[in-house]
């Protein structure tokens, strides 16, 4: 009888410990979810504030914005899933009419204009950066990996945008014309933004290591 009581007490103790562990894991998971959603909303807000600032080149419908710089940071900080969600939320807010697109424009029509493809290209860009920069690999090679991810993401963005541009302006517009108008003039600035983003992510990485 005494032995049976000991087994029962042991079983109850193990069950209580298991329940406590599961509860702790549940709380931790819930906290992580809240933190992820908070960071996602914060990056969306940053997009809404900074992305509309645009410098338009003479005679060119495509402007230079902070958007790609923010895409690189968003992918690095949030990863592919939450980064894409943040950008998608930004696009939805713009489609609803908020003036968050380049040049302080908004509305569904903006997405179907000549630069609509570049807006849609934000999603594959941030996803690629997030996927290629997420945990793992050598810390020394992380800056190189980030630059490679940003270059690949930018290539995807410009590919989607240029194809869309050609579909909208098919009459009298060749691929070379589209590239000269929508890609080539912006490449030097994109390199600058990639280098700046790499430097900033390096600083963020060092801050994380100090914590």
Short mmCIF file of C-alpha atoms in Angstrom, two decimals:
data_model
loop_
_atom_site.label_atom_id
_atom_site.label_comp_id
_atom_site.label_asym_id
_atom_site.label_seq_id
_atom_site.Cartn_x
_atom_site.Cartn_y
_atom_site.Cartn_z
CA UNK A 1 0.00 0.00 0.00
CA UNK A 2 2.82 2.37 0.95
CA UNK A 3 4.65 1.52 -2.27
CA UNK A 4 1.51 2.24 -4.29
CA UNK A 5 1.15 5.60 -2.54
CA UNK A 6 4.77 6.50 -3.39
CA UNK A 7 4.19 5.64 -7.05
CA UNK A 8 1.05 7.74 -7.06
CA UNK A 9 2.86 10.70 -5.49
CA UNK A 10 5.71 10.35 -7.98
CA UNK A 11 3.26 10.23 -10.87
CA UNK A 12 1.45 13.32 -9.61
CA UNK A 13 4.75 15.17 -9.15
CA UNK A 14 5.86 14.26 -12.67
CA UNK A 15 2.50 15.34 -14.07
CA UNK A 16 2.67 18.66 -12.18
CA UNK A 17 6.20 19.26 -13.46
CA UNK A 18 5.16 18.44 -17.01
CA UNK A 19 2.16 20.76 -16.75
CA UNK A 20 4.37 23.52 -15.36
CA UNK A 21 6.86 23.07 -18.21
CA UNK A 22 4.13 23.11 -20.87
CA UNK A 23 2.59 26.19 -19.29
CA UNK A 24 5.97 27.93 -19.28
CA UNK A 25 6.54 27.01 -22.91
CA UNK A 26 3.08 28.28 -23.79
CA UNK A 27 3.75 31.62 -22.09
CA UNK A 28 7.14 31.88 -23.81
CA UNK A 29 5.58 31.10 -27.20
CA UNK A 30 2.85 33.67 -26.60
CA UNK A 31 5.45 36.30 -25.66
CA UNK A 32 7.47 35.50 -28.78
CA UNK A 33 4.33 35.85 -30.92
CA UNK A 34 3.49 39.22 -29.38
CA UNK A 35 7.09 40.38 -29.87
CA UNK A 36 7.05 39.30 -33.54
CA UNK A 37 3.74 41.07 -34.20
CA UNK A 38 5.00 44.20 -32.46
CA UNK A 39 8.18 44.29 -34.56
CA UNK A 40 6.15 43.63 -37.71
CA UNK A 41 3.80 46.53 -36.96
CA UNK A 42 6.76 48.77 -36.08
CA UNK A 43 8.54 48.09 -39.39
CA UNK A 44 5.28 48.71 -41.25
CA UNK A 45 5.01 52.07 -39.50
CA UNK A 46 8.61 52.90 -40.46
CA UNK A 47 7.75 52.06 -44.09
CA UNK A 48 4.73 54.36 -43.98
CA UNK A 49 6.83 57.24 -42.64
CA UNK A 50 10.01 56.92 -44.74
CA UNK A 51 9.03 55.17 -48.00
CA UNK A 52 6.96 58.09 -49.39
CA UNK A 53 10.04 60.35 -49.52
CA UNK A 54 11.01 60.20 -53.19
CA UNK A 55 13.47 61.88 -55.54
CA UNK A 56 12.23 61.72 -59.13
CA UNK A 57 14.69 61.92 -61.98
CA UNK A 58 13.75 64.28 -64.86
CA UNK A 59 11.38 62.59 -67.31
CA UNK A 60 11.28 59.35 -65.31
CA UNK A 61 8.16 57.90 -63.62
CA UNK A 62 10.25 55.78 -61.24
CA UNK A 63 11.75 57.59 -58.26
CA UNK A 64 14.57 56.97 -55.80
CA UNK A 65 13.13 56.07 -52.39
CA UNK A 66 14.12 54.70 -48.98
CA UNK A 67 12.00 51.64 -49.71
CA UNK A 68 14.70 49.19 -50.78
CA UNK A 69 16.93 50.22 -47.87
CA UNK A 70 14.00 49.43 -45.56
CA UNK A 71 13.38 46.14 -47.36
CA UNK A 72 16.93 44.98 -46.62
CA UNK A 73 16.60 45.87 -42.94
CA UNK A 74 13.13 44.34 -42.64
CA UNK A 75 14.25 41.04 -44.14
CA UNK A 76 17.28 40.93 -41.85
CA UNK A 77 15.40 41.87 -38.67
CA UNK A 78 12.13 39.98 -39.18
CA UNK A 79 13.02 37.07 -41.44
CA UNK A 80 11.15 35.93 -44.56
CA UNK A 81 7.71 35.25 -43.05
CA UNK A 82 7.19 38.25 -40.77
CA UNK A 83 9.16 40.52 -43.11
CA UNK A 84 6.83 39.66 -46.00
CA UNK A 85 3.84 40.19 -43.72
CA UNK A 86 5.11 43.64 -42.75
CA UNK A 87 5.56 44.66 -46.39
CA UNK A 88 2.19 43.18 -47.39
CA UNK A 89 0.53 45.21 -44.62
CA UNK A 90 2.27 48.34 -45.93
CA UNK A 91 1.00 47.64 -49.46
CA UNK A 92 -2.54 47.04 -48.18
CA UNK A 93 -2.50 50.37 -46.32
CA UNK A 94 -1.38 52.09 -49.51
CA UNK A 95 -4.10 50.36 -51.53
CA UNK A 96 -6.66 51.60 -49.01
CA UNK A 97 -5.71 55.15 -49.96
CA UNK A 98 -3.17 56.16 -47.33
CA UNK A 99 -0.41 58.32 -48.89
CA UNK A 100 2.41 55.89 -48.10
CA UNK A 101 3.67 55.10 -51.60
CA UNK A 102 6.44 57.07 -53.30
CA UNK A 103 5.64 60.73 -53.74
CA UNK A 104 3.02 60.51 -50.97
CA UNK A 105 0.58 58.70 -53.23
CA UNK A 106 -1.89 55.97 -52.40
CA UNK A 107 -4.80 53.99 -53.80
CA UNK A 108 -5.35 50.83 -55.84
CA UNK A 109 -4.69 52.71 -59.09
CA UNK A 110 -1.09 53.26 -57.98
CA UNK A 111 -0.56 49.52 -57.91
CA UNK A 112 -1.73 49.21 -61.51
CA UNK A 113 0.33 52.11 -62.82
CA UNK A 114 3.81 51.97 -64.36
CA UNK A 115 5.51 51.51 -60.98
CA UNK A 116 3.04 48.93 -59.67
CA UNK A 117 5.39 46.07 -60.46
CA UNK A 118 8.11 47.61 -58.32
CA UNK A 119 5.70 47.76 -55.40
CA UNK A 120 4.79 44.09 -55.91
CA UNK A 121 8.50 43.31 -56.18
CA UNK A 122 8.93 44.41 -52.56
CA UNK A 123 7.56 41.06 -51.39
CA UNK A 124 10.04 38.71 -53.16
CA UNK A 125 12.85 41.13 -52.28
CA UNK A 126 12.19 41.09 -48.52
CA UNK A 127 11.52 37.35 -48.58
CA UNK A 128 14.84 36.59 -50.29
CA UNK A 129 16.79 38.84 -47.91
CA UNK A 130 15.07 37.31 -44.91
CA UNK A 131 15.57 33.74 -46.10
CA UNK A 132 19.26 34.15 -46.94
CA UNK A 133 20.21 36.10 -43.81
CA UNK A 134 18.39 34.10 -41.15
CA UNK A 135 20.40 32.26 -38.47
CA UNK A 136 23.20 29.85 -39.25
CA UNK A 137 26.54 30.05 -40.97
CA UNK A 138 29.78 31.80 -40.14
CA UNK A 139 29.52 35.14 -38.35
CA UNK A 140 32.54 36.40 -40.31
CA UNK A 141 30.77 35.69 -43.59
CA UNK A 142 27.47 37.26 -42.47
CA UNK A 143 28.14 40.70 -44.04
CA UNK A 144 29.02 39.05 -47.36
CA UNK A 145 25.90 36.90 -47.11
CA UNK A 146 23.80 39.99 -46.40
CA UNK A 147 25.19 41.87 -49.42
CA UNK A 148 24.59 38.84 -51.64
CA UNK A 149 21.02 38.49 -50.32
CA UNK A 150 20.34 42.20 -50.89
CA UNK A 151 21.69 42.03 -54.45
CA UNK A 152 19.60 38.96 -55.22
CA UNK A 153 16.50 40.51 -53.64
CA UNK A 154 17.01 43.72 -55.61
CA UNK A 155 17.39 41.72 -58.81
CA UNK A 156 14.05 40.02 -58.12
CA UNK A 157 12.41 43.37 -57.39
CA UNK A 158 13.67 45.00 -60.58
CA UNK A 159 12.78 41.95 -62.64
CA UNK A 160 9.16 42.00 -61.46
CA UNK A 161 8.99 45.77 -61.84
CA UNK A 162 10.49 45.85 -65.34
CA UNK A 163 8.26 43.05 -66.62
CA UNK A 164 5.25 44.90 -65.24
CA UNK A 165 6.45 48.16 -66.81
CA UNK A 166 6.69 46.44 -70.21
CA UNK A 167 3.21 44.98 -69.85
CA UNK A 168 1.74 48.41 -69.04
CA UNK A 169 3.76 50.29 -71.68
CA UNK A 170 3.95 47.75 -74.47
CA UNK A 171 3.54 50.25 -77.29
CA UNK A 172 6.93 51.45 -78.51
CA UNK A 173 8.81 50.30 -75.38
CA UNK A 174 11.56 47.73 -75.77
CA UNK A 175 13.37 45.85 -73.01
CA UNK A 176 16.46 48.02 -73.46
CA UNK A 177 14.33 51.18 -73.18
CA UNK A 178 12.73 49.87 -70.00
CA UNK A 179 16.10 48.95 -68.49
CA UNK A 180 17.57 52.35 -69.36
CA UNK A 181 14.60 54.14 -67.85
CA UNK A 182 13.72 51.97 -64.84
CA UNK A 183 16.87 50.13 -63.80
CA UNK A 184 20.21 51.57 -64.92
CA UNK A 185 19.79 55.10 -63.44
CA UNK A 186 19.04 53.64 -60.00
CA UNK A 187 21.78 51.02 -59.73
CA UNK A 188 24.47 53.31 -58.22
CA UNK A 189 22.08 54.46 -55.49
CA UNK A 190 21.02 50.86 -54.83
CA UNK A 191 24.66 49.91 -54.24
CA UNK A 192 24.97 52.78 -51.77
CA UNK A 193 21.81 51.66 -49.95
CA UNK A 194 23.02 48.05 -49.79
CA UNK A 195 26.37 49.12 -48.32
CA UNK A 196 24.63 51.41 -45.82
CA UNK A 197 22.21 48.65 -44.81
CA UNK A 198 25.09 46.18 -44.43
CA UNK A 199 26.90 48.64 -42.14
CA UNK A 200 23.76 49.18 -40.06
CA UNK A 201 23.04 45.46 -39.73
CA UNK A 202 26.64 44.98 -38.64
CA UNK A 203 26.12 47.55 -35.88
CA UNK A 204 22.87 45.87 -34.85
CA UNK A 205 24.62 42.51 -34.76
CA UNK A 206 27.31 43.86 -32.41
CA UNK A 207 24.63 45.34 -30.12
CA UNK A 208 22.91 41.95 -29.95
CA UNK A 209 26.18 40.26 -29.01
CA UNK A 210 26.73 42.72 -26.15
CA UNK A 211 23.38 41.84 -24.60
#
